PDB file of C-alpha atoms and ligand atoms in Angstrom:
ATOM      1  CA  UNK N   1      65.602 234.673  32.071  1.00 41.00           C
ATOM      2  CA  UNK N   2      66.126 233.600  28.471  1.00 40.00           C
ATOM      3  CA  UNK N   3      69.695 234.906  28.575  1.00 43.00           C
ATOM      4  CA  UNK N   4      70.376 232.956  31.772  1.00 40.00           C
ATOM      5  CA  UNK N   5      68.993 229.763  30.273  1.00 40.00           C
ATOM      6  CA  UNK N   6      71.107 230.232  27.165  1.00 41.00           C
ATOM      7  CA  UNK N   7      74.259 230.725  29.259  1.00 41.00           C
ATOM      8  CA  UNK N   8      73.448 227.731  31.412  1.00 42.00           C
ATOM      9  CA  UNK N   9      73.152 225.682  28.249  1.00 39.00           C
ATOM     10  CA  UNK N  10      76.550 226.901  27.063  1.00 42.00           C
ATOM     11  CA  UNK N  11      78.496 225.452  30.012  1.00 42.00           C
ATOM     12  CA  UNK N  12      80.027 222.045  29.387  1.00 41.00           C
ATOM     13  CA  UNK N  13      77.955 218.912  29.822  1.00 37.00           C
ATOM     14  CA  UNK N  14      78.805 216.846  32.897  1.00 32.00           C
ATOM     15  CA  UNK N  15      81.745 214.559  32.392  1.00 39.00           C
ATOM     16  CA  UNK N  16      83.330 211.907  34.578  1.00 34.00           C
ATOM     17  CA  UNK N  17      85.032 213.423  37.626  1.00 42.00           C
ATOM     18  CA  UNK N  18      88.811 213.561  37.293  1.00 43.00           C
ATOM     19  CA  UNK N  19      90.568 211.146  39.622  1.00 42.00           C
ATOM     20  CA  UNK N  20      93.992 212.742  40.051  1.00 52.00           C
ATOM     21  CA  UNK N  21      92.738 215.776  41.963  1.00 62.00           C
ATOM     22  CA  UNK N  22      95.055 217.626  44.346  1.00 67.00           C
ATOM     23  CA  UNK N  23      92.022 218.771  46.361  1.00 72.00           C
ATOM     24  CA  UNK N  24      91.580 216.111  48.984  1.00 56.00           C
ATOM     25  CA  UNK N  25      90.442 218.345  51.852  1.00 54.00           C
ATOM     26  CA  UNK N  26      86.863 219.533  52.240  1.00 82.00           C
ATOM     27  CA  UNK N  27      86.498 223.205  51.425  1.00 92.00           C
ATOM     28  CA  UNK N  28      85.258 225.849  53.858  1.00 97.00           C
ATOM     29  CA  UNK N  29      83.772 229.341  53.767  1.00 98.00           C
ATOM     30  CA  UNK N  30      86.415 232.077  53.560  1.00 98.00           C
ATOM     31  CA  UNK N  31      85.873 235.787  53.165  1.00 98.00           C
ATOM     32  CA  UNK N  32      88.569 237.978  51.601  1.00 98.00           C
ATOM     33  CA  UNK N  33      87.982 241.720  51.505  1.00 98.00           C
ATOM     34  CA  UNK N  34      89.335 243.439  48.402  1.00 98.00           C
ATOM     35  CA  UNK N  35      91.231 246.438  49.686  1.00 93.00           C
ATOM     36  CA  UNK N  36      90.961 248.179  46.306  1.00 91.00           C
ATOM     37  CA  UNK N  37      87.915 250.028  47.632  1.00 89.00           C
ATOM     38  CA  UNK N  38      89.724 251.428  50.665  1.00 93.00           C
ATOM     39  CA  UNK N  39      91.590 254.693  51.125  1.00 92.00           C
ATOM     40  CA  UNK N  40      94.745 253.712  49.252  1.00 90.00           C
ATOM     41  CA  UNK N  41      96.876 256.080  51.325  1.00 93.00           C
ATOM     42  CA  UNK N  42      96.106 253.906  54.372  1.00 95.00           C
ATOM     43  CA  UNK N  43      96.451 250.421  52.896  1.00 96.00           C
ATOM     44  CA  UNK N  44      98.453 249.026  55.808  1.00 97.00           C
ATOM     45  CA  UNK N  45      95.988 250.078  58.486  1.00 97.00           C
ATOM     46  CA  UNK N  46      93.052 249.041  56.280  1.00 97.00           C
ATOM     47  CA  UNK N  47      94.519 245.525  55.979  1.00 98.00           C
ATOM     48  CA  UNK N  48      94.956 245.359  59.749  1.00 98.00           C
ATOM     49  CA  UNK N  49      91.401 246.639  60.251  1.00 97.00           C
ATOM     50  CA  UNK N  50      89.953 243.987  57.899  1.00 98.00           C
ATOM     51  CA  UNK N  51      91.781 241.186  59.707  1.00 98.00           C
ATOM     52  CA  UNK N  52      90.521 242.529  63.041  1.00 98.00           C
ATOM     53  CA  UNK N  53      86.986 242.518  61.610  1.00 98.00           C
ATOM     54  CA  UNK N  54      87.216 238.776  60.946  1.00 98.00           C
ATOM     55  CA  UNK N  55      88.537 238.504  57.373  1.00 98.00           C
ATOM     56  CA  UNK N  56      89.907 235.054  56.545  1.00 98.00           C
ATOM     57  CA  UNK N  57      92.328 236.420  53.975  1.00 98.00           C
ATOM     58  CA  UNK N  58      93.138 239.575  52.026  1.00 98.00           C
ATOM     59  CA  UNK N  59      92.504 239.875  48.293  1.00 98.00           C
ATOM     60  CA  UNK N  60      95.045 242.238  46.733  1.00 98.00           C
ATOM     61  CA  UNK N  61      94.247 243.501  43.226  1.00 98.00           C
ATOM     62  CA  UNK N  62      97.287 244.098  41.038  1.00 98.00           C
ATOM     63  CA  UNK N  63      96.508 245.959  37.776  1.00 98.00           C
ATOM     64  CA  UNK N  64      99.060 246.940  35.171  1.00 98.00           C
ATOM     65  CA  UNK N  65      97.119 249.343  32.922  1.00 98.00           C
ATOM     66  CA  UNK N  66      97.546 246.881  30.042  1.00 98.00           C
ATOM     67  CA  UNK N  67      95.619 243.696  30.843  1.00 98.00           C
ATOM     68  CA  UNK N  68      92.994 245.969  32.410  1.00 98.00           C
ATOM     69  CA  UNK N  69      92.426 249.712  31.913  1.00 98.00           C
ATOM     70  CA  UNK N  70      93.522 250.674  35.435  1.00 98.00           C
ATOM     71  CA  UNK N  71      96.700 250.734  37.532  1.00 97.00           C
ATOM     72  CA  UNK N  72      97.058 249.838  41.194  1.00 97.00           C
ATOM     73  CA  UNK N  73     100.273 248.613  42.808  1.00 97.00           C
ATOM     74  CA  UNK N  74     102.939 245.929  42.554  1.00 98.00           C
ATOM     75  CA  UNK N  75     105.311 243.868  44.675  1.00 98.00           C
ATOM     76  CA  UNK N  76     106.977 246.803  46.517  1.00 98.00           C
ATOM     77  CA  UNK N  77     103.597 247.601  48.067  1.00 98.00           C
ATOM     78  CA  UNK N  78     103.068 243.935  48.954  1.00 98.00           C
ATOM     79  CA  UNK N  79     106.424 243.865  50.721  1.00 98.00           C
ATOM     80  CA  UNK N  80     105.415 246.903  52.824  1.00 98.00           C
ATOM     81  CA  UNK N  81     101.992 245.411  53.616  1.00 98.00           C
ATOM     82  CA  UNK N  82     103.589 242.152  54.719  1.00 98.00           C
ATOM     83  CA  UNK N  83     105.808 244.087  57.140  1.00 98.00           C
ATOM     84  CA  UNK N  84     102.773 245.947  58.500  1.00 97.00           C
ATOM     85  CA  UNK N  85     100.417 242.994  58.987  1.00 98.00           C
ATOM     86  CA  UNK N  86     102.966 240.318  59.952  1.00 98.00           C
ATOM     87  CA  UNK N  87     103.448 236.790  58.620  1.00 97.00           C
ATOM     88  CA  UNK N  88      99.994 235.372  59.313  1.00 98.00           C
ATOM     89  CA  UNK N  89      97.461 236.983  56.944  1.00 98.00           C
ATOM     90  CA  UNK N  90      97.014 235.091  53.674  1.00 98.00           C
ATOM     91  CA  UNK N  91      97.634 237.355  50.673  1.00 98.00           C
ATOM     92  CA  UNK N  92      95.660 236.281  47.592  1.00 98.00           C
ATOM     93  CA  UNK N  93      97.284 238.247  44.769  1.00 98.00           C
ATOM     94  CA  UNK N  94      94.787 238.835  41.971  1.00 98.00           C
ATOM     95  CA  UNK N  95      97.202 239.462  39.112  1.00 99.00           C
ATOM     96  CA  UNK N  96      95.339 241.426  36.445  1.00 98.00           C
ATOM     97  CA  UNK N  97      98.491 241.783  34.383  1.00 98.00           C
ATOM     98  CA  UNK N  98      99.814 240.863  30.974  1.00 98.00           C
ATOM     99  CA  UNK N  99     102.789 238.472  31.090  1.00 98.00           C
ATOM    100  CA  UNK N 100     102.071 237.234  34.631  1.00 98.00           C
ATOM    101  CA  UNK N 101     105.247 235.118  34.442  1.00 98.00           C
ATOM    102  CA  UNK N 102     107.430 238.166  35.115  1.00 98.00           C
ATOM    103  CA  UNK N 103     106.113 238.861  38.630  1.00 98.00           C
ATOM    104  CA  UNK N 104     106.167 235.367  40.156  1.00 99.00           C
ATOM    105  CA  UNK N 105     109.547 235.604  41.863  1.00 98.00           C
ATOM    106  CA  UNK N 106     109.219 239.253  43.000  1.00 98.00           C
ATOM    107  CA  UNK N 107     105.767 238.535  44.467  1.00 99.00           C
ATOM    108  CA  UNK N 108     107.015 235.429  46.281  1.00 99.00           C
ATOM    109  CA  UNK N 109     109.935 237.407  47.712  1.00 98.00           C
ATOM    110  CA  UNK N 110     107.569 240.188  48.791  1.00 98.00           C
ATOM    111  CA  UNK N 111     105.469 237.780  50.863  1.00 98.00           C
ATOM    112  CA  UNK N 112     102.543 236.809  48.615  1.00 98.00           C
ATOM    113  CA  UNK N 113     100.756 233.602  49.692  1.00 98.00           C
ATOM    114  CA  UNK N 114      98.820 232.802  46.526  1.00 98.00           C
ATOM    115  CA  UNK N 115      99.420 233.944  42.957  1.00 99.00           C
ATOM    116  CA  UNK N 116      96.142 234.112  41.057  1.00 99.00           C
ATOM    117  CA  UNK N 117      96.791 234.686  37.358  1.00 99.00           C
ATOM    118  CA  UNK N 118      94.390 235.078  34.458  1.00 99.00           C
ATOM    119  CA  UNK N 119      94.105 232.256  31.946  1.00 98.00           C
ATOM    120  CA  UNK N 120      93.664 234.893  29.219  1.00 98.00           C
ATOM    121  CA  UNK N 121      97.074 236.430  30.009  1.00 98.00           C
ATOM    122  CA  UNK N 122      99.336 233.459  29.309  1.00 98.00           C
ATOM    123  CA  UNK N 123     100.017 231.010  26.513  1.00 98.00           C
ATOM    124  CA  UNK N 124     101.556 228.412  28.834  1.00 98.00           C
ATOM    125  CA  UNK N 125      99.455 227.931  31.986  1.00 98.00           C
ATOM    126  CA  UNK N 126     101.150 224.618  32.824  1.00 98.00           C
ATOM    127  CA  UNK N 127     104.586 226.150  33.026  1.00 98.00           C
ATOM    128  CA  UNK N 128     103.341 229.132  34.996  1.00 98.00           C
ATOM    129  CA  UNK N 129     101.617 226.856  37.534  1.00 98.00           C
ATOM    130  CA  UNK N 130     104.915 225.016  37.975  1.00 98.00           C
ATOM    131  CA  UNK N 131     106.875 228.246  38.447  1.00 98.00           C
ATOM    132  CA  UNK N 132     104.414 229.557  41.038  1.00 99.00           C
ATOM    133  CA  UNK N 133     104.621 226.336  43.031  1.00 98.00           C
ATOM    134  CA  UNK N 134     108.407 226.248  42.841  1.00 98.00           C
ATOM    135  CA  UNK N 135     108.404 229.783  44.261  1.00 98.00           C
ATOM    136  CA  UNK N 136     106.516 228.501  47.297  1.00 98.00           C
ATOM    137  CA  UNK N 137     103.122 230.097  46.632  1.00 98.00           C
ATOM    138  CA  UNK N 138      99.707 228.553  46.155  1.00 98.00           C
ATOM    139  CA  UNK N 139      98.181 228.790  42.676  1.00 98.00           C
ATOM    140  CA  UNK N 140      94.944 230.518  41.706  1.00 99.00           C
ATOM    141  CA  UNK N 141      93.547 230.525  38.161  1.00 99.00           C
ATOM    142  CA  UNK N 142      91.111 233.263  37.147  1.00 99.00           C
ATOM    143  CA  UNK N 143      88.770 233.617  34.177  1.00 99.00           C
ATOM    144  CA  UNK N 144      87.138 236.783  32.867  1.00 99.00           C
ATOM    145  CA  UNK N 145      83.375 236.778  32.149  1.00 98.00           C
ATOM    146  CA  UNK N 146      83.954 236.028  28.453  1.00 98.00           C
ATOM    147  CA  UNK N 147      86.042 232.899  29.112  1.00 98.00           C
ATOM    148  CA  UNK N 148      84.306 229.545  29.474  1.00 98.00           C
ATOM    149  CA  UNK N 149      84.838 227.071  32.312  1.00 97.00           C
ATOM    150  CA  UNK N 150      85.617 224.522  29.637  1.00 96.00           C
ATOM    151  CA  UNK N 151      88.879 226.408  29.067  1.00 98.00           C
ATOM    152  CA  UNK N 152      89.685 226.388  32.784  1.00 98.00           C
ATOM    153  CA  UNK N 153      88.712 222.765  33.448  1.00 98.00           C
ATOM    154  CA  UNK N 154      91.897 221.085  32.129  1.00 98.00           C
ATOM    155  CA  UNK N 155      93.937 222.980  34.739  1.00 98.00           C
ATOM    156  CA  UNK N 156      91.565 222.685  37.686  1.00 98.00           C
ATOM    157  CA  UNK N 157      93.260 219.648  39.197  1.00 98.00           C
ATOM    158  CA  UNK N 158      96.605 221.418  39.177  1.00 98.00           C
ATOM    159  CA  UNK N 159      95.564 224.608  40.952  1.00 98.00           C
ATOM    160  CA  UNK N 160      94.515 225.396  44.512  1.00 98.00           C
ATOM    161  CA  UNK N 161      91.753 227.786  43.555  1.00 98.00           C
ATOM    162  CA  UNK N 162      89.612 228.764  40.562  1.00 98.00           C
ATOM    163  CA  UNK N 163      88.408 232.357  40.380  1.00 99.00           C
ATOM    164  CA  UNK N 164      85.234 233.051  38.405  1.00 99.00           C
ATOM    165  CA  UNK N 165      85.074 236.802  37.787  1.00 99.00           C
ATOM    166  CA  UNK N 166      81.597 238.225  38.294  1.00 99.00           C
ATOM    167  CA  UNK N 167      82.480 241.602  36.746  1.00 98.00           C
ATOM    168  CA  UNK N 168      84.853 242.639  33.974  1.00 98.00           C
ATOM    169  CA  UNK N 169      88.147 243.030  35.839  1.00 98.00           C
ATOM    170  CA  UNK N 170      89.541 246.525  36.300  1.00 98.00           C
ATOM    171  CA  UNK N 171      87.383 248.376  38.799  1.00 97.00           C
ATOM    172  CA  UNK N 172      85.696 247.937  42.146  1.00 97.00           C
ATOM    173  CA  UNK N 173      82.037 248.822  42.715  1.00 97.00           C
ATOM    174  CA  UNK N 174      80.565 247.237  39.556  1.00 98.00           C
ATOM    175  CA  UNK N 175      77.304 245.313  39.222  1.00 98.00           C
ATOM    176  CA  UNK N 176      77.368 241.583  39.972  1.00 99.00           C
ATOM    177  CA  UNK N 177      76.923 239.378  36.878  1.00 98.00           C
ATOM    178  CA  UNK N 178      74.495 236.682  37.923  1.00 98.00           C
ATOM    179  CA  UNK N 179      74.883 234.971  34.571  1.00 98.00           C
ATOM    180  CA  UNK N 180      78.320 233.741  35.722  1.00 98.00           C
ATOM    181  CA  UNK N 181      76.698 231.419  38.277  1.00 98.00           C
ATOM    182  CA  UNK N 182      76.311 228.440  35.917  1.00 98.00           C
ATOM    183  CA  UNK N 183      80.117 228.423  35.633  1.00 98.00           C
ATOM    184  CA  UNK N 184      80.439 228.158  39.414  1.00 98.00           C
ATOM    185  CA  UNK N 185      77.788 225.410  39.625  1.00 98.00           C
ATOM    186  CA  UNK N 186      79.482 223.402  36.924  1.00 98.00           C
ATOM    187  CA  UNK N 187      82.904 223.709  38.550  1.00 98.00           C
ATOM    188  CA  UNK N 188      81.455 222.646  41.906  1.00 97.00           C
ATOM    189  CA  UNK N 189      79.792 219.615  40.336  1.00 97.00           C
ATOM    190  CA  UNK N 190      83.022 218.522  38.705  1.00 97.00           C
ATOM    191  CA  UNK N 191      85.535 219.482  41.392  1.00 97.00           C
ATOM    192  CA  UNK N 192      83.735 218.929  44.713  1.00 95.00           C
ATOM    193  CA  UNK N 193      86.697 219.929  46.898  1.00 96.00           C
ATOM    194  CA  UNK N 194      88.174 222.753  44.842  1.00 98.00           C
ATOM    195  CA  UNK N 195      88.347 226.228  46.351  1.00 98.00           C
ATOM    196  CA  UNK N 196      86.118 228.330  44.073  1.00 98.00           C
ATOM    197  CA  UNK N 197      86.308 232.099  44.407  1.00 99.00           C
ATOM    198  CA  UNK N 198      83.947 234.762  43.094  1.00 99.00           C
ATOM    199  CA  UNK N 199      85.011 238.370  42.704  1.00 98.00           C
ATOM    200  CA  UNK N 200      83.069 241.456  41.706  1.00 98.00           C
ATOM    201  CA  UNK N 201      79.858 242.974  43.022  1.00 98.00           C
ATOM    202  CA  UNK N 202      79.538 240.440  45.826  1.00 98.00           C
ATOM    203  CA  UNK N 203      77.834 241.592  49.016  1.00 98.00           C
ATOM    204  CA  UNK N 204      74.789 240.869  51.198  1.00 98.00           C
ATOM    205  CA  UNK N 205      72.421 241.234  48.189  1.00 98.00           C
ATOM    206  CA  UNK N 206      74.237 238.771  45.943  1.00 98.00           C
ATOM    207  CA  UNK N 207      75.964 236.332  48.305  1.00 99.00           C
ATOM    208  CA  UNK N 208      73.135 233.786  48.294  1.00 98.00           C
ATOM    209  CA  UNK N 209      73.422 233.258  44.535  1.00 98.00           C
ATOM    210  CA  UNK N 210      77.169 232.660  44.910  1.00 99.00           C
ATOM    211  CA  UNK N 211      76.765 230.354  47.905  1.00 98.00           C
ATOM    212  CA  UNK N 212      74.021 228.289  46.262  1.00 98.00           C
ATOM    213  CA  UNK N 213      76.098 227.910  43.111  1.00 98.00           C
ATOM    214  CA  UNK N 214      78.957 226.507  45.201  1.00 98.00           C
ATOM    215  CA  UNK N 215      81.482 229.313  45.669  1.00 98.00           C
ATOM    216  CA  UNK N 216      83.356 229.146  48.976  1.00 98.00           C
ATOM    217  CA  UNK N 217      85.973 231.901  48.695  1.00 98.00           C
ATOM    218  CA  UNK N 218      84.235 235.241  48.597  1.00 99.00           C
ATOM    219  CA  UNK N 219      85.899 238.475  47.570  1.00 98.00           C
ATOM    220  CA  UNK N 220      84.014 241.552  48.608  1.00 98.00           C
ATOM    221  CA  UNK N 221      85.281 245.085  48.149  1.00 98.00           C
ATOM    222  CA  UNK N 222      82.864 247.982  48.341  1.00 98.00           C
ATOM    223  CA  UNK N 223      80.197 246.047  50.305  1.00 98.00           C
ATOM    224  CA  UNK N 224      82.666 245.357  53.136  1.00 98.00           C
ATOM    225  CA  UNK N 225      84.988 248.350  53.045  1.00 96.00           C
ATOM    226  CA  UNK N 226      82.169 250.832  52.444  1.00 95.00           C
ATOM    227  CA  UNK N 227      80.088 249.505  55.312  1.00 98.00           C
ATOM    228  CA  UNK N 228      79.828 251.177  58.720  1.00 97.00           C
ATOM    229  CA  UNK N 229      80.003 247.709  60.193  1.00 98.00           C
ATOM    230  CA  UNK N 230      82.426 245.552  58.173  1.00 98.00           C
ATOM    231  CA  UNK N 231      82.547 242.926  60.913  1.00 98.00           C
ATOM    232  CA  UNK N 232      78.814 242.201  60.527  1.00 98.00           C
ATOM    233  CA  UNK N 233      79.008 242.122  56.728  1.00 98.00           C
ATOM    234  CA  UNK N 234      81.917 239.651  56.826  1.00 98.00           C
ATOM    235  CA  UNK N 235      80.020 237.475  59.316  1.00 98.00           C
ATOM    236  CA  UNK N 236      76.851 237.574  57.185  1.00 98.00           C
ATOM    237  CA  UNK N 237      78.753 236.553  54.041  1.00 98.00           C
ATOM    238  CA  UNK N 238      80.493 233.700  55.884  1.00 98.00           C
ATOM    239  CA  UNK N 239      77.245 232.406  57.389  1.00 98.00           C
ATOM    240  CA  UNK N 240      75.525 232.332  53.977  1.00 98.00           C
ATOM    241  CA  UNK N 241      78.361 230.281  52.482  1.00 98.00           C
ATOM    242  CA  UNK N 242      78.713 227.962  55.485  1.00 98.00           C
ATOM    243  CA  UNK N 243      74.972 227.215  55.416  1.00 98.00           C
ATOM    244  CA  UNK N 244      75.080 226.404  51.695  1.00 98.00           C
ATOM    245  CA  UNK N 245      78.069 224.089  52.224  1.00 97.00           C
ATOM    246  CA  UNK N 246      76.239 222.301  55.005  1.00 96.00           C
ATOM    247  CA  UNK N 247      73.098 221.965  52.902  1.00 95.00           C
ATOM    248  CA  UNK N 248      75.101 220.515  50.028  1.00 92.00           C
ATOM    249  CA  UNK N 249      76.758 217.960  52.273  1.00 90.00           C
ATOM    250  CA  UNK N 250      73.346 216.876  53.654  1.00 90.00           C
ATOM    251  CA  UNK N 251      71.899 216.613  50.124  1.00 86.00           C
ATOM    252  CA  UNK N 252      74.678 214.287  48.973  1.00 78.00           C
TER     253      UNK N 252
HETATM  254  O1  LIG P 301      89.267 242.351  40.860  1.00 93.88           O
HETATM  255  C1  LIG P 301      88.420 243.148  41.126  1.00 93.88           C
HETATM  256  C2  LIG P 301      87.994 244.161  40.107  1.00 93.88           C
HETATM  257  O2  LIG P 301      88.725 243.965  38.973  1.00 93.88           O
HETATM  258  C3  LIG P 301      87.746 243.059  42.430  1.00 93.88           C
HETATM  259  O3  LIG P 301      88.545 242.430  43.393  1.00 93.88           O
HETATM  260  C4  LIG P 301      87.035 244.268  42.960  1.00 93.88           C
HETATM  261  O4  LIG P 301      87.930 245.172  43.533  1.00 93.88           O
HETATM  262  C5  LIG P 301      86.004 243.873  43.992  1.00 93.88           C
HETATM  263  O5  LIG P 301      85.322 245.000  44.420  1.00 93.88           O
HETATM  264  P1  LIG P 301      83.714 245.022  44.510  1.00 93.88           P
HETATM  265  O6  LIG P 301      83.179 244.691  43.158  1.00 93.88           O
HETATM  266  O7  LIG P 301      83.358 243.964  45.532  1.00 93.88           O
HETATM  267  O8  LIG P 301      83.417 246.397  44.956  1.00 93.88           O
HETATM  268 FE1  LIG P 302      90.015 241.026  42.419  1.00 93.88          FE
END
């Protein structure tokens, strides 16, 4: 409890809301299974299965063995997945890579919809945001647990989505870090229409914390993929977020 209070106190004090926001639309509940937890030899059919179970988008975790201590896949895999699932599914690329600049064009060509890079991995976020947009993708900006929202805030009006990591990036199946919730609450208070994503350890047991804090894009790996009934888990997660959004709009 003491630790939570201390963390809550460490998030920035409320400031005037920025006026030049690019987020004019109201946000909605969206659930994106992380396919990292699936049988990697069947990624194509797993993506199709998740979409059939009601996923709103697919969260694809790219790891380079340098930014994080694990390796997954890169743009050649994305190109194959795009061919398998067709043009419609939204691919949110979670780029856990050093030098994210180098994969913007290959990922765009492969069919990525959104390029979510880590603030910790670049020295020039402004330029990278511009490059991603010029390549025709949406922009996501992620922060690791040790990075403050104060560092993300200056870029929030220029991106489509902010990702608050709720585990140390690198592996699926880790324990949800509840002490990241003050970051989400603060972002929601400052950027009322921003898409805010949480990623790591999110499932039926932890979704209410995320929803109450104001997250609306929910990544869930092991809780969805490992379930006997992924359709019900996806529906449960979406309902929790939709109810929190409705409550917030009534409270305003
Ligand atoms: O980016 C990551 C891990 O680095 C995530 O996307 C996880 O893959 C989510 O899996 P669960 O924690 O939900 O099992
Ligand atoms: Fe992820």
